[in-house]
Tab-separated table of C-alpha atoms in Angstrom:
chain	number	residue	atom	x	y	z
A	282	UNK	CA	92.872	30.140	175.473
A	283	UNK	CA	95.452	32.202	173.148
A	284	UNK	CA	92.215	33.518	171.693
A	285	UNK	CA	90.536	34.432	174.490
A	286	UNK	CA	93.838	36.697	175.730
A	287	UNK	CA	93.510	38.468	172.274
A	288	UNK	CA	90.075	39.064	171.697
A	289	UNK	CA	90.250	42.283	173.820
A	290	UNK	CA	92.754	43.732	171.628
A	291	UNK	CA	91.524	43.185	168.587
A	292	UNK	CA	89.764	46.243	168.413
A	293	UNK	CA	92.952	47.878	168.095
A	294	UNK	CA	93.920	46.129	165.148
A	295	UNK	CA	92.867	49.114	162.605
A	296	UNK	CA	96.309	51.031	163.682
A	297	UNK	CA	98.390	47.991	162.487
A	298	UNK	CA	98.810	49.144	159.281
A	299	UNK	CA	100.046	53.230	159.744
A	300	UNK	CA	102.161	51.567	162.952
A	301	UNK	CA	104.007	49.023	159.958
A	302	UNK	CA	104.458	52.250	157.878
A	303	UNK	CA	105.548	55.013	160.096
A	304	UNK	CA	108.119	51.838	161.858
A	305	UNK	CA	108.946	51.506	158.305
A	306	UNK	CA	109.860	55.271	157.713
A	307	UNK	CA	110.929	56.297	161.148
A	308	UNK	CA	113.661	53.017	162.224
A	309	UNK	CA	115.753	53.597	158.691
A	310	UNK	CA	116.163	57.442	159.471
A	311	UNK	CA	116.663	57.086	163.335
A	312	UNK	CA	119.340	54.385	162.634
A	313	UNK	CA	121.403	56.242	159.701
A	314	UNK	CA	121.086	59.450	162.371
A	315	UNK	CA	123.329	57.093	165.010
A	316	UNK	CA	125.457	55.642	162.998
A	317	UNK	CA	126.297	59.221	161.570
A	318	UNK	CA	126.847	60.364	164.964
A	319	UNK	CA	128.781	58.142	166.278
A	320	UNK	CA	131.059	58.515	163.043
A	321	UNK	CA	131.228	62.391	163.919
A	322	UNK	CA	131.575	62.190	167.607
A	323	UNK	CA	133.968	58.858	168.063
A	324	UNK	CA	131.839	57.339	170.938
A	325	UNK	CA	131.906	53.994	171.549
A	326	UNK	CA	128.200	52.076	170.869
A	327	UNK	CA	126.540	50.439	174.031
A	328	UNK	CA	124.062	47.932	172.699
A	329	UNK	CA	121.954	47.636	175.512
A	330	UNK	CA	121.380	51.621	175.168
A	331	UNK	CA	120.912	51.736	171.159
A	332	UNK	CA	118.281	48.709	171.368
A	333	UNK	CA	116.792	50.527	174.173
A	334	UNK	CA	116.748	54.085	171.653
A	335	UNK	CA	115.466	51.752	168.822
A	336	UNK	CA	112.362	50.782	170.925
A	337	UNK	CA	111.868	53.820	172.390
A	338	UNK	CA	111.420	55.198	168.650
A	339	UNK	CA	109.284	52.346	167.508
A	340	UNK	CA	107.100	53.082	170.735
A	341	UNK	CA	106.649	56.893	169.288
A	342	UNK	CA	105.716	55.394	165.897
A	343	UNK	CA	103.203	53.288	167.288
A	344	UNK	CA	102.078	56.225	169.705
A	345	UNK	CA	101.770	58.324	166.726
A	346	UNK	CA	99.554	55.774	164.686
A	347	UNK	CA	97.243	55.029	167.655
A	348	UNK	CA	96.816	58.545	168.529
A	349	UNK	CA	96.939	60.835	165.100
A	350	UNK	CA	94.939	58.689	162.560
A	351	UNK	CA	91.708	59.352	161.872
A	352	UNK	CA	89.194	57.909	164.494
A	353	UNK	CA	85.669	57.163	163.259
A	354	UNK	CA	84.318	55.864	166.134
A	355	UNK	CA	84.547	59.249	167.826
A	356	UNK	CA	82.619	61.390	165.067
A	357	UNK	CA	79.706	62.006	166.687
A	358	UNK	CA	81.110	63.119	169.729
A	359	UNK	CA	83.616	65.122	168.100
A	360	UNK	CA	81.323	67.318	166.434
A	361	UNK	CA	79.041	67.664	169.166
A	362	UNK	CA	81.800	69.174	171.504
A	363	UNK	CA	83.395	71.261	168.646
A	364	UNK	CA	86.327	68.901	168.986
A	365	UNK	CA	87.660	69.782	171.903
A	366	UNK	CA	86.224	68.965	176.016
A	367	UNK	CA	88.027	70.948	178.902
A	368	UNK	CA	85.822	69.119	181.258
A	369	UNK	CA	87.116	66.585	184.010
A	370	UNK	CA	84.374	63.782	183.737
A	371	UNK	CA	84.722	60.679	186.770
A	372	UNK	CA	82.189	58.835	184.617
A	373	UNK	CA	84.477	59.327	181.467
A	374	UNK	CA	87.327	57.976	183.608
A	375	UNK	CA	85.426	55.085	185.225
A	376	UNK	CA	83.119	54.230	182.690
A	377	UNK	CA	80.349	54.559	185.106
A	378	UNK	CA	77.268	51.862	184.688
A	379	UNK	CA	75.279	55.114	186.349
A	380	UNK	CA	75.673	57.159	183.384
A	381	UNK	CA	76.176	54.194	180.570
A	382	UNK	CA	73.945	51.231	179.688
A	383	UNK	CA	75.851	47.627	180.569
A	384	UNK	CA	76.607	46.067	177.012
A	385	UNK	CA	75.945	49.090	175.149
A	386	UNK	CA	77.956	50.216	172.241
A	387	UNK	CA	78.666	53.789	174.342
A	388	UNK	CA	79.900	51.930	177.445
A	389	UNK	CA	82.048	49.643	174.793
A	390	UNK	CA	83.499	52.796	173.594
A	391	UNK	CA	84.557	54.511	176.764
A	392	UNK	CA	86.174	51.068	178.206
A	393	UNK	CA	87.991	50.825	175.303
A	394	UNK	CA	89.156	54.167	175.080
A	395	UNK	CA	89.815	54.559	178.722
A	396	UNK	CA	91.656	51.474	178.738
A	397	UNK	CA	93.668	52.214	175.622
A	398	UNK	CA	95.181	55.350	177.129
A	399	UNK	CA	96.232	53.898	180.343
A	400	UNK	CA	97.955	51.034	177.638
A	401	UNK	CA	99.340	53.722	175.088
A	402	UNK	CA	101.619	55.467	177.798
A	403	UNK	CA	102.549	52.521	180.147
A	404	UNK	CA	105.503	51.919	177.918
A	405	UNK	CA	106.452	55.714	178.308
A	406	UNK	CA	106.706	55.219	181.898
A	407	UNK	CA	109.048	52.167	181.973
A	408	UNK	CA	111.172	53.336	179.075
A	409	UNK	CA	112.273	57.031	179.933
A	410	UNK	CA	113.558	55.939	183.384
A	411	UNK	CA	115.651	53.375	181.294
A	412	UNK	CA	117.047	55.718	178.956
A	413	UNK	CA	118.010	58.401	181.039
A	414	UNK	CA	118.302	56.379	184.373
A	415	UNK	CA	119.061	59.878	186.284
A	416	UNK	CA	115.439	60.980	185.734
A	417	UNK	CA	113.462	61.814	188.628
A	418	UNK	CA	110.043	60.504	189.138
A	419	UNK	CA	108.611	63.855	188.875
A	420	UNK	CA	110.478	64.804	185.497
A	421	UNK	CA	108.671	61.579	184.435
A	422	UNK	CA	105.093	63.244	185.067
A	423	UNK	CA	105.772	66.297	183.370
A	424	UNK	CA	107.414	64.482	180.284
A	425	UNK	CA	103.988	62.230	179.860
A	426	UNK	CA	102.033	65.232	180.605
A	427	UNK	CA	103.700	67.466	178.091
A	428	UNK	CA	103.817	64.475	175.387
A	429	UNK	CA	99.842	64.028	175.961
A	430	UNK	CA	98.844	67.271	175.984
A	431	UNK	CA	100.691	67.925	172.746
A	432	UNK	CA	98.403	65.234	171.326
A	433	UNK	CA	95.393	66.650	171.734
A	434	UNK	CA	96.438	70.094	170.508
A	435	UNK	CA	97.600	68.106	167.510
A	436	UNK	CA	94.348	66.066	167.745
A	437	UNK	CA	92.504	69.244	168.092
A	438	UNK	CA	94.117	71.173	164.968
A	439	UNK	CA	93.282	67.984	163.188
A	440	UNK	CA	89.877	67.284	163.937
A	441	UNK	CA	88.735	68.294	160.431
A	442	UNK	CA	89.679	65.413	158.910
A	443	UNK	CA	90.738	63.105	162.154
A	444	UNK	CA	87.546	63.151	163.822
A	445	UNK	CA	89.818	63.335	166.573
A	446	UNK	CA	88.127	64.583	170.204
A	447	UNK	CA	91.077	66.763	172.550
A	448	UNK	CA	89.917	65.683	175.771
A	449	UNK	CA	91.342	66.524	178.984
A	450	UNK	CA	90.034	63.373	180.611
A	451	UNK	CA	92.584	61.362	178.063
A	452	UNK	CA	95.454	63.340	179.455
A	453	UNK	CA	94.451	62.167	182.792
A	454	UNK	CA	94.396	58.138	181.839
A	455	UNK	CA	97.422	58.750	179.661
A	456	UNK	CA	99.072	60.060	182.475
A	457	UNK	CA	97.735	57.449	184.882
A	458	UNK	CA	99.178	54.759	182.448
A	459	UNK	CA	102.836	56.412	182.383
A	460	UNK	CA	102.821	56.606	186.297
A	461	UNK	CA	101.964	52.964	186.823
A	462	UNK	CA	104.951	52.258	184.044
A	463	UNK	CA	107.049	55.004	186.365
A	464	UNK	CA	106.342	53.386	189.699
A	465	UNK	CA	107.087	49.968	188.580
A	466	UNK	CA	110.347	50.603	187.395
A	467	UNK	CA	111.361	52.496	190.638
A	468	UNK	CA	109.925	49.794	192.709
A	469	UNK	CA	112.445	47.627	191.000
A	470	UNK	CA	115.288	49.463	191.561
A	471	UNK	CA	114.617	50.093	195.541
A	472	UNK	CA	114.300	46.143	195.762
A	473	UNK	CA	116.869	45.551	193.873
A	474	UNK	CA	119.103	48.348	195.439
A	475	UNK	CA	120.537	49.779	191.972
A	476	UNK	CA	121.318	53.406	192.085
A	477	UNK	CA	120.234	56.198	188.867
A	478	UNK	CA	123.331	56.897	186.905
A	479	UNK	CA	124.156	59.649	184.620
A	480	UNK	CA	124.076	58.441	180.460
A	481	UNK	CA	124.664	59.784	177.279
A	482	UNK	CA	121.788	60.588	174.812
């Protein structure tokens, strides 16, 4: 059964590696930055709030790797579109059986990717509200959209040696994906009747 749960990410598995390394890299550095600040500044260390900042970075790094490493699978499509496609697509977003084949390697391809977006910034959603629990619901949108579309401008600059497509449609699932992570947490706080407060960075 354990398999069965997996199997659907496994096709993720390629970003494992540049996730280890830039976790690797990127933890070290982010934790010798706090400590040195909170030697400078004198504030005393809330746990819950530096676990929650350690997470939040190992998110990025694993945002980074899934996102900015080259992606074969897209290639073909890349160069066709000159790396870049401006064009909102519902079948792109949906995955339509009208304009894909059921079972076909295409329709495999746009599943997964659509599907991997929503994933990639569903984390974004529930952790920003965490972090800086005065954040508005709005200030979430425009923090995922700002963060995805300075993706695919990297992705697009890249594409040379990425294979990396910019597509609007992404910035669409990607913010889809940090919504849903958005809504959930605020759901959570109207039931449980907990009120935003003000925190340090």
């Amino acid at each position: 059964m354990f398999r069965h749960l997996l199997y659907p990410f496994l096709v993720y598995r390629d970003i494992a590696f540049p996730f280890f390394v830039l976790s690797v890299i990127a933890v070290p550095c982010w934790l010798v930055f706090r400590l040195y600040r909170f030697r400078v500044r004198g504030h005393p260390i809330s746990f819950r709030r530096e676990i929650l900042l350690l997470t939040f970075v190992v998110y990025l790094s694993g945002l980074a790797a899934a996102t900015l490493i080259p992606n074969h699978g897209s290639h073909l499509r890349a160069g066709v579109t000159g790396g870049i496609d401006l064009h909102l697509n519902l079948a792109s977003l949906t995955c339509s059986s009208a304009t894909l084949a059921s079972g076909s390697s295409a329709r495999s391809f746009c599943v997964r990717n659509a599907r991997g977006n929503v994933l990639l910034f569903f984390p974004l959603g529930i952790l920003i509200p965490l972090l800086w629990r005065h954040l508005r619901f709005r200030s979430g949108i425009l923090i995922a959209i700002a963060l995805s579309c300075s993706i695919e401008l990297v992705q697009y600059l890249s594409r040379a040696w990425s294979n990396r497509l910019a597509d609007v449609n992404d910035v669409v699932l990607n913010v889809l994906g940090a919504c849903l992570g958005l809504a959930l947490v605020f759901l959570l706080r109207l039931r449980l009747g907990t009120r935003p407060a003000v925190s340090r960075a």
